[in-house]
Coordinates of C-alpha atoms and ligand atoms in Angstrom, one line a residue:
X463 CA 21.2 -54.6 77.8
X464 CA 19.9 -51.8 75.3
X465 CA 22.3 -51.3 72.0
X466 CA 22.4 -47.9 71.3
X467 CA 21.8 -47.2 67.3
X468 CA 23.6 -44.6 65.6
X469 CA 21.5 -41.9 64.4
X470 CA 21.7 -38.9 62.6
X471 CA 18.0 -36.7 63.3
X472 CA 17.1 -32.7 61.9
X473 CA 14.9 -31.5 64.5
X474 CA 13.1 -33.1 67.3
X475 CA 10.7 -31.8 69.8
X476 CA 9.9 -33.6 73.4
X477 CA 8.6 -33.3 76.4
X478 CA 9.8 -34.9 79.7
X479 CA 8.3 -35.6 83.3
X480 CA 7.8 -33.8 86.1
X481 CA 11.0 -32.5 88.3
X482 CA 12.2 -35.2 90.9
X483 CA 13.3 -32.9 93.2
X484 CA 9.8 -30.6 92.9
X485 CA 7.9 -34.1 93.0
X486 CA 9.5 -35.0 96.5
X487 CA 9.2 -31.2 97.8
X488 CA 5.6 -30.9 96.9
X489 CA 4.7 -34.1 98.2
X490 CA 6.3 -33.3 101.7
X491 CA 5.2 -30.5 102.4
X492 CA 1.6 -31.5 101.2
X493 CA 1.9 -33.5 103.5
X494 CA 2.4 -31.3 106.1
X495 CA -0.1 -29.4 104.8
X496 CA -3.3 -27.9 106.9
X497 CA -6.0 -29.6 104.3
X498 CA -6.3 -31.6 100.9
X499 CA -3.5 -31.2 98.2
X500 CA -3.7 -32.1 94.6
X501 CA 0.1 -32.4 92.9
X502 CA -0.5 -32.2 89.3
X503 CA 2.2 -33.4 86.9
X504 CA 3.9 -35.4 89.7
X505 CA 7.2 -37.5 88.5
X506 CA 6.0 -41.4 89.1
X507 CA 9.4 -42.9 89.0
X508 CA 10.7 -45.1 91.9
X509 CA 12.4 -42.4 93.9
X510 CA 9.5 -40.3 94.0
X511 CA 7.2 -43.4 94.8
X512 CA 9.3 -44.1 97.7
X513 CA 8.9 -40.6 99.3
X514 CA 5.0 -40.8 98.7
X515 CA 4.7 -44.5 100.3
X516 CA 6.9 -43.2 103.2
X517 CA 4.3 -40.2 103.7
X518 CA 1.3 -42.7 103.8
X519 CA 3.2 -44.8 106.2
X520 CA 3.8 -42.2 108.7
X521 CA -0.1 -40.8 108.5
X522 CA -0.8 -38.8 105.1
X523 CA -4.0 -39.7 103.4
X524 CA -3.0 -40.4 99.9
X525 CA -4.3 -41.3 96.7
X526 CA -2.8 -42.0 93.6
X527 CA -4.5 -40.9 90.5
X528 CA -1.4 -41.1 88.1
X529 CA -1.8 -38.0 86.3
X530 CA -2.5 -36.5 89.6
X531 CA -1.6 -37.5 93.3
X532 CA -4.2 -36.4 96.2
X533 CA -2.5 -36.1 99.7
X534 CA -4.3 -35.2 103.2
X535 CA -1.8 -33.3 105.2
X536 CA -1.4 -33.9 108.7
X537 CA -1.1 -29.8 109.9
X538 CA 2.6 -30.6 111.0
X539 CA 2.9 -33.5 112.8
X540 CA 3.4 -37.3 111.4
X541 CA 1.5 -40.4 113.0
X542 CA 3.4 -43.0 114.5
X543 CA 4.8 -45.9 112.4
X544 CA 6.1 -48.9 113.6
X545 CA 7.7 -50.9 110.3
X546 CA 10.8 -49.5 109.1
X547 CA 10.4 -47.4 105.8
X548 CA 12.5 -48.9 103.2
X549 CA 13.7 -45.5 100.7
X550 CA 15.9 -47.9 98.4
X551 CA 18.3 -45.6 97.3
X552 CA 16.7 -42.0 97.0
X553 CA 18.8 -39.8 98.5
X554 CA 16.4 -37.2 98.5
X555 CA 14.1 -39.0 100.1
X556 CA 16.2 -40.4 102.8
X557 CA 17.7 -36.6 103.6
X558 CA 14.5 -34.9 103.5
X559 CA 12.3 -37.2 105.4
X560 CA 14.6 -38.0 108.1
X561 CA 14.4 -34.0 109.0
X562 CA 10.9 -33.5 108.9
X563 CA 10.0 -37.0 110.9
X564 CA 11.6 -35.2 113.7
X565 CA 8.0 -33.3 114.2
X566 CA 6.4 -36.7 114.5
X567 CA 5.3 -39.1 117.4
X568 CA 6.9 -42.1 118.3
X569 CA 10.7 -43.4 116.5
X570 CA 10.9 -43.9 112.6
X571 CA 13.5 -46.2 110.9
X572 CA 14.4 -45.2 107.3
X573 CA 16.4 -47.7 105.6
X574 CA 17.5 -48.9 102.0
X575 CA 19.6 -50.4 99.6
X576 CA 23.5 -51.4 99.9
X577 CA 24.9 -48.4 98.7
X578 CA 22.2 -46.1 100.5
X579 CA 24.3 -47.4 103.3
X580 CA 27.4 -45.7 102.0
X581 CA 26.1 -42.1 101.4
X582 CA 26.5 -39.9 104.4
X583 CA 23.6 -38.3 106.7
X584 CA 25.9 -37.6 109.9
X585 CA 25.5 -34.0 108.9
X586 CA 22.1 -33.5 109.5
X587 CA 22.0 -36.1 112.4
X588 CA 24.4 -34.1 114.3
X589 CA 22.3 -30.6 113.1
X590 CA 19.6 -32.6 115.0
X591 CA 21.1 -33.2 117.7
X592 CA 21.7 -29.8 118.2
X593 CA 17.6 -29.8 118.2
X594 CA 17.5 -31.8 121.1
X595 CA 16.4 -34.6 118.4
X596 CA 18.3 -38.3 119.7
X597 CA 18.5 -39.0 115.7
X598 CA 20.8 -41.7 114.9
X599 CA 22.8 -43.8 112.4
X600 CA 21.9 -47.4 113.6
X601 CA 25.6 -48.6 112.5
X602 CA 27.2 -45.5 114.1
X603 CA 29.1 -44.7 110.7
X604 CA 27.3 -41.6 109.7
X605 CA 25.5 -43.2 107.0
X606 CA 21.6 -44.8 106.8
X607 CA 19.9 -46.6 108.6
X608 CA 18.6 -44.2 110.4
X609 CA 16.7 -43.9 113.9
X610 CA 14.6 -40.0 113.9
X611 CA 12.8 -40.2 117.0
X612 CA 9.6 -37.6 117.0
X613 CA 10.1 -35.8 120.1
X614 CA 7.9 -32.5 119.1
X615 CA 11.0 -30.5 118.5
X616 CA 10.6 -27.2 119.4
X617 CA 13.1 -25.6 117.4
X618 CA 15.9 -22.8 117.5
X619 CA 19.2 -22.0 116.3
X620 CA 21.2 -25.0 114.3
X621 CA 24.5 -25.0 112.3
X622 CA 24.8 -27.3 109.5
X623 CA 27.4 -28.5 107.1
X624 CA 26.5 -28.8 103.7
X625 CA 30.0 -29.3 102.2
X626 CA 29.0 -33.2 101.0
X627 CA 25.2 -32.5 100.3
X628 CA 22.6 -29.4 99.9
X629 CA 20.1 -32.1 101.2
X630 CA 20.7 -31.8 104.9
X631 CA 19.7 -28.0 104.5
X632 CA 16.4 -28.3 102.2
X633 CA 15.8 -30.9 105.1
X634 CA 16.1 -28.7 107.8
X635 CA 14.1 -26.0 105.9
X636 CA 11.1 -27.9 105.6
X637 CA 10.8 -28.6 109.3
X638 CA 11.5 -25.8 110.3
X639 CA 8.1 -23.6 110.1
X640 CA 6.4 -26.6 111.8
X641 CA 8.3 -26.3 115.2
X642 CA 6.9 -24.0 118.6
X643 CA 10.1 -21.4 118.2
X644 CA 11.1 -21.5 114.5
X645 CA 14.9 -22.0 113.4
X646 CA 17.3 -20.5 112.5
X647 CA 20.1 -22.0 110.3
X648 CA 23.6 -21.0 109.6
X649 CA 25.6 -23.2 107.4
X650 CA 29.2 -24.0 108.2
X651 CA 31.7 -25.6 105.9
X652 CA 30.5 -24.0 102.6
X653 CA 27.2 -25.2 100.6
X654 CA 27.3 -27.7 96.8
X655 CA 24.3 -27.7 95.1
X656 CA 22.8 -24.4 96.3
X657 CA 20.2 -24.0 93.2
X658 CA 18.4 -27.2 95.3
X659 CA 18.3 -24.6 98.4
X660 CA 16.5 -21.9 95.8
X661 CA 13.5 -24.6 95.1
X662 CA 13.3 -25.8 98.6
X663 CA 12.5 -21.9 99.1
X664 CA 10.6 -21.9 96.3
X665 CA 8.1 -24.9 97.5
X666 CA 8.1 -23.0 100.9
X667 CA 7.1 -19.9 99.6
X668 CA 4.4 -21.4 97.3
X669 CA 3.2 -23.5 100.4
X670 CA 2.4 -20.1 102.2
X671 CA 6.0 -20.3 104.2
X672 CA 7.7 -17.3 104.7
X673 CA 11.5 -17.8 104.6
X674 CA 14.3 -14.9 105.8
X675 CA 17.6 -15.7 103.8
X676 CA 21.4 -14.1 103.6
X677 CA 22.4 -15.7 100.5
X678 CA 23.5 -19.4 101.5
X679 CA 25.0 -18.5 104.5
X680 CA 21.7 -18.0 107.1
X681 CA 18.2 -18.6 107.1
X682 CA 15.5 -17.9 109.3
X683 CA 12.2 -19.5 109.6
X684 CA 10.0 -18.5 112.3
X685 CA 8.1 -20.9 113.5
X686 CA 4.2 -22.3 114.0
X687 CA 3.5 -21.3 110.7
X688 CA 1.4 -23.5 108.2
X689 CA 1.9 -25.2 105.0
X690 CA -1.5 -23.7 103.1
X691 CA -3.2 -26.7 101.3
X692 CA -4.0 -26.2 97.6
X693 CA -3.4 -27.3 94.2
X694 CA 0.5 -27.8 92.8
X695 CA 1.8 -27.8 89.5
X696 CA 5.3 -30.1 89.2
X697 CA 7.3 -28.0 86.0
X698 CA 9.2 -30.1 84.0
X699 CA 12.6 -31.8 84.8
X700 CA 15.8 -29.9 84.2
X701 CA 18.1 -32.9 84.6
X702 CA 16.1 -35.1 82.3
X703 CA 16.3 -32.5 79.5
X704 CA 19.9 -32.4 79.1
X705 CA 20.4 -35.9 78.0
X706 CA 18.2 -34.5 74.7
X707 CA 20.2 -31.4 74.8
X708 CA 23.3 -33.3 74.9
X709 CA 22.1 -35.6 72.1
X710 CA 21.6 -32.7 69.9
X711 CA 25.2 -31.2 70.8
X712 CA 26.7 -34.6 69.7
X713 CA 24.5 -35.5 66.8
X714 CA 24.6 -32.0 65.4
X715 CA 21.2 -32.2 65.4
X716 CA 19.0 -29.6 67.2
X717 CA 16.2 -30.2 70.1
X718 CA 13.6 -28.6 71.4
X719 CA 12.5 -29.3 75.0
X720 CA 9.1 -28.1 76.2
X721 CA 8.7 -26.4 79.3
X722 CA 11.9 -26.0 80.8
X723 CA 13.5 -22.3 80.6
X724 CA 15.8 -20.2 82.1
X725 CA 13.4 -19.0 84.7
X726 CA 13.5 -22.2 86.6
X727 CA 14.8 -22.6 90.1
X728 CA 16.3 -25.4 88.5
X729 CA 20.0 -25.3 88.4
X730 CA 20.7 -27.8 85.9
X731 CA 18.7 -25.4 83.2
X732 CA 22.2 -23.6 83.6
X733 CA 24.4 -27.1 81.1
X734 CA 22.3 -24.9 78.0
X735 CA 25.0 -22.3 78.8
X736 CA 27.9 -25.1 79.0
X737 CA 26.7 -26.7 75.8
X738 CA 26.4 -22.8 74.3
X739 CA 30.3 -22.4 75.3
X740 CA 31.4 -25.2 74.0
X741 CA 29.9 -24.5 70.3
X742 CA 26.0 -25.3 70.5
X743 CA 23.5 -22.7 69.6
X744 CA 20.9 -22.4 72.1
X745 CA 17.6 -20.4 71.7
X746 CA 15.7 -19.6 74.7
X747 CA 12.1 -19.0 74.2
X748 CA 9.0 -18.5 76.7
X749 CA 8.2 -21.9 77.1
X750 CA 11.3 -24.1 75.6
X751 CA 15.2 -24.5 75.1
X752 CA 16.1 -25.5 71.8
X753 CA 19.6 -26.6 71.7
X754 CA 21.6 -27.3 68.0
X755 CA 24.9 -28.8 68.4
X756 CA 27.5 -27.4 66.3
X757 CA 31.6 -27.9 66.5
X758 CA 32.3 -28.7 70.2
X759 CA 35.7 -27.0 72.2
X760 CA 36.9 -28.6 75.8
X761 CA 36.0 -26.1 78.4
X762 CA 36.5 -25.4 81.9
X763 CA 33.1 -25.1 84.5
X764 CA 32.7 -25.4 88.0
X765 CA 29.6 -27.7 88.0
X766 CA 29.5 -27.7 92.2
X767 CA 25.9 -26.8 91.5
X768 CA 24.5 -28.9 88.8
X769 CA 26.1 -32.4 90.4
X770 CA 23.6 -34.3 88.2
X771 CA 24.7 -33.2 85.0
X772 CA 28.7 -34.1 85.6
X773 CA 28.4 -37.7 83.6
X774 CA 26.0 -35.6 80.8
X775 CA 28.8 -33.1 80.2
X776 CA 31.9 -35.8 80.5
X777 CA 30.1 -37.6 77.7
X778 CA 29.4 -34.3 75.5
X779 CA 32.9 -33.4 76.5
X780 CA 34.6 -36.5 74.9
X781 CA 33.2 -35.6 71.5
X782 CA 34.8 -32.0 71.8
X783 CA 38.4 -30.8 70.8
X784 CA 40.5 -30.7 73.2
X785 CA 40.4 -31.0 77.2
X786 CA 37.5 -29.9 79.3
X787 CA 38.1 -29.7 83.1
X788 CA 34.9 -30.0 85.9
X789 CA 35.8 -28.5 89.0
X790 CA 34.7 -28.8 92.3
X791 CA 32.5 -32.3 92.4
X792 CA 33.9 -34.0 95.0
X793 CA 30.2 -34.6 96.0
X794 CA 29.7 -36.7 93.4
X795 CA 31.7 -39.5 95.1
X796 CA 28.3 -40.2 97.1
X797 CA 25.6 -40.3 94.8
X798 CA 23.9 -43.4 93.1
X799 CA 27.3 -44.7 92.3
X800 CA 30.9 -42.9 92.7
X801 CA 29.6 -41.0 89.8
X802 CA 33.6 -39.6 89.1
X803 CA 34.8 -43.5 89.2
X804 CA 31.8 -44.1 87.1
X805 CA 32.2 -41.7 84.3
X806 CA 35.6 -42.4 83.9
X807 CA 35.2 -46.4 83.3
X808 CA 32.9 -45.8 80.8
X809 CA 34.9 -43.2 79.3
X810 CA 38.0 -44.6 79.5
X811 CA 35.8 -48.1 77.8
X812 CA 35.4 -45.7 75.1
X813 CA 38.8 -45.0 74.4
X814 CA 38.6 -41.4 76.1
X815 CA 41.2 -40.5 78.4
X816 CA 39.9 -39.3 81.6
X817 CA 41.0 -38.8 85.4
X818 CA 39.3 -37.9 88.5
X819 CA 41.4 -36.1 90.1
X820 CA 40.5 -35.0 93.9
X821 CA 37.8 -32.2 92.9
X822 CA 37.4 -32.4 89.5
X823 CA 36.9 -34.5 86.0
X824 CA 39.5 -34.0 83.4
X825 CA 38.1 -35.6 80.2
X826 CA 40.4 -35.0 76.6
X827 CA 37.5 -35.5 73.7
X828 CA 39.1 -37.8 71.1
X829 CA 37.4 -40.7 68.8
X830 CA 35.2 -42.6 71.1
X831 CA 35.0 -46.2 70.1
X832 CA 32.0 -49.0 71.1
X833 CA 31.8 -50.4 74.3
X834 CA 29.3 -52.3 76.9
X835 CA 28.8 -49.8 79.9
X836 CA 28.8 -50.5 82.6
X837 CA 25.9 -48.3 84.5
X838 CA 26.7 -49.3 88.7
X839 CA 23.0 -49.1 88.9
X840 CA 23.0 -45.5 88.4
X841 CA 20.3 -44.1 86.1
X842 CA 22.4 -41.0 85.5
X843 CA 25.2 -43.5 84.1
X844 CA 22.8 -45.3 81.5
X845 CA 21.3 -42.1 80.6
X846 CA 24.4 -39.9 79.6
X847 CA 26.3 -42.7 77.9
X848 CA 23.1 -43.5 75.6
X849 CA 24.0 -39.9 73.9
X850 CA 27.8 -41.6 72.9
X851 CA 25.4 -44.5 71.1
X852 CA 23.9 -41.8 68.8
X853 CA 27.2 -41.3 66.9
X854 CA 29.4 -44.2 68.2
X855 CA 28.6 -47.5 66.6
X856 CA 29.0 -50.3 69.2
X857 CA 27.9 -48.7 72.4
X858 CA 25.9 -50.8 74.7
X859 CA 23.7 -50.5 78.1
X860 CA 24.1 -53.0 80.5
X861 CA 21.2 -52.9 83.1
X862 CA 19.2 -50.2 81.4
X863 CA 16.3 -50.8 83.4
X864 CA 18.1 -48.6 86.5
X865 CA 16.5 -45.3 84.6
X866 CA 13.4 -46.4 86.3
X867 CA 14.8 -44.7 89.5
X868 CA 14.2 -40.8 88.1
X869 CA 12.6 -41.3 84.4
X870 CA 10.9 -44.9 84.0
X871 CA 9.6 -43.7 80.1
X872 CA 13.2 -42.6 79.2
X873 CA 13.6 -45.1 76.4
X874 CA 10.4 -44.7 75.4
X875 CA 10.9 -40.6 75.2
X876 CA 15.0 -41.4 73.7
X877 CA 12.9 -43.3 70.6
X878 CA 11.5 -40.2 69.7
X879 CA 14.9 -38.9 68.2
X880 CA 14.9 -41.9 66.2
X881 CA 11.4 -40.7 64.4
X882 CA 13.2 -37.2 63.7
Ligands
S3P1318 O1 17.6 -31.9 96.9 C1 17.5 -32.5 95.8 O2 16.4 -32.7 95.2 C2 18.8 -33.0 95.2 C3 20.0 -32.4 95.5 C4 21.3 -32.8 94.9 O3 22.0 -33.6 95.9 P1 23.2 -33.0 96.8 O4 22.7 -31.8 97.4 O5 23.4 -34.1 97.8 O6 24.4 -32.8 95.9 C5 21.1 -33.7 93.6 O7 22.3 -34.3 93.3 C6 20.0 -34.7 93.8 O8 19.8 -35.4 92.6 C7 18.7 -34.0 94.1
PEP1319 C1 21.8 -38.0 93.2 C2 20.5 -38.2 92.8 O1 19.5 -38.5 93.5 P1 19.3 -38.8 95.1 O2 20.3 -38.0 95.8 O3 17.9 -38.4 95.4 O4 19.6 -40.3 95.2 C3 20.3 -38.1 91.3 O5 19.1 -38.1 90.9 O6 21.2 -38.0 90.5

């Protein structure tokens, strides 16, 4: 349990790891790669560790020099690997390697924690399928474990619905230029999360790729083409930003994080411009976003594509006047924890009166009082409510250690506001 000090700061400057979601791209496709990769700045947090042990396991040479990760690709085509590959409860990594294991020889079994077991795959499975791939949920339930057998898939045309997660599609795309005939991909059912699609691309397209797009709706990927080894530079983590932004909309205090801008394929960039409608002041410059809290209104956003940063703005939001309403997160039902049940428990802890409704948050800002919180083993839980603790006396982290899942320094990094 961490007890979250009230604290009132001026200015603070930070900096904060490397992207998850780049950390996992870049490490995949290095390791599809025709040669030797170095990933510079790679996030070394559980999730990420998981998807680089996985990669060894099934062939990739790798080497681990902290600052710095090495990785011998394997030109498009995994070795066999007889133990199952344990992913915990990275959904990224369970998503995106079960696609790309499909180019491999011989049957992988990804498996992982308790509630791994309760977020959905049967999308992809069934996309697949439609490969020719005999990919399966061992329990028959649509959800991990998982059974991918390598069976040299040769590729073609595959429809995929991406209503529940934008993973199945970033999984599909990475495959895809390592098949005989290419693929092409139309996705049914609408897409969330679509800024993840944008730095899938953007890791194929840096990896040599070449990628044919309609918006969200087709893409087009012909095939036998080759990830081009090299050196990769992970840019610092969106998500992981806004719990500093969000401190400073809060405090009133302002902060400065280095390295993230607008520029990013990173959705989740986009909660400056939330924070900005709700009252903050928010200065973009070439290499930062300096957010300074200021009087904070309810508003209402469609946050379909920055899913991460639902429990970060339902935290911000119960300091503002009045209601603000987050539409169309359905999705967040299957992440870490039933992050809409989540939010609201800690919220409603707090005093705040919040609902999930069957899409959306509705969160009315009021006095939040102390409380333990709850965090369900969800990093994003224990991160967000932390920001309540700057201004609310009382507020307390039960199982604060879960952070180490995307940002193992984070209350290292959150003491840094205390020295401003
Ligand atoms: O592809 C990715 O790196 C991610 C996609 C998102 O998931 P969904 O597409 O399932 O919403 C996001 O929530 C997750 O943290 C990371
Ligand atoms: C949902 C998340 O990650 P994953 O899907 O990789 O478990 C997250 O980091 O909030």
């Amino acid at each position: 349990m961490i007890e979250i000090k009230p604290h009132r700061f001026g200015h603070c400057r930070i900096s904060v790891p490397g992207s998850k979601s780049y950390t996992h791209r870049t490490m995949i496709a290095a390791a599809l790669s025709d040669g030797s990769c170095t990933v510079r700045n790679p996030l070394r947090s559980q999730d990420t560790l998981l998807t680089l042990a996985a990669l060894e396991k099934m062939g990739a040479a790798v080497v681990d020099n902290r600052e710095t990760v090495d990785i011998v690709g394997l030109n498009g085509c995994f070795k066999p690997c007889d133990e199952s590959i344990y992913l915990a409860n990275s959904g990224t990594s369970m998503r995106l390697l079960a696609g790309v294991a499909a180019l491999g020889r011989g049957t992988y079994r990804f498996t992982g924690s308790p509630r791994m077991y309760h977020r959905p795959i049967g999308h992809l499975l069934e996309a697949l399928n439609q490969l020719g791939v005999a990919a399966r949920a061992v329990e028959e339930n649509g959800c991990p474990p998982v059974e991918i057998p390598g069976e040299q898939v040769s590729g073609g045309p595959v429809t995929v619905n991406c209503s529940v997660s934008s993973q199945f599609l970033s999984s599909l795309l990475l495959m895809a230029p390592c098949t005989p005939k290419g693929m092409s991909i139309t996705i049914s059912h609408g897409l969330v999360s679509s800024p993840y699609i944008d730095m899938t691309v953007d890791i194929l397209e840096r990896f040599g790729i070449q990628v044919q797009r309609d918006g969200y709706i087709r893409f087009d990927v012909k095939g036998n083409q080759t990830y081009r080894a090299g050196v990769y530079t992970v840019e610092p983590d969106a998500s992981q930003a806004g719990y500093f932004w969000g401190a400073a909309a809060i405090t009133g205090g302002s902060v400065t994080v280095n390295g993230v801008t607008d520029a990013s394929s990173q959705g989740d960039v986009g909660l400056v411009g939330v924070f900005e409608k709700m009252g903050c002041k928010v200065t973009r410059a070439a290499d930062s976003i300096t957010v300074t809290g200021g009087t904070l209104r309810g508003v209402t956003v469609d946050m379909a594509d920055m899913p991460d940063m639902v429990p970060t703005l339902a935290v911000v939001a119960a300091f503002a006047e009045g209601t603000t309403v987050i539409e169309n997160v359905s999705h967040l039902k299957a992440k870490e924890s039933d992050r809409l049940a989540s939010t609201c428990a800690g919220l409603e802890k707090m005093g705040i009166e919040a609902r999930a409704e069957k899409d959306r948050l509705v969160v009315t800002g009021g006095k939040p009082r102390g409380a333990d919180i709850q965090t369900y083993d969800d990093h994003r839980i224990a991160m967000s409510f932390a920001m309540a603790g700057l201004v609310t006396p009382g507020v307390k982290i039960l199982e604060p250690d879960c952070v180490e899942k995307s940002f193992p320094n984070f209350w290292e990094v959150w003491q840094s506001l205390y020295a401003a």
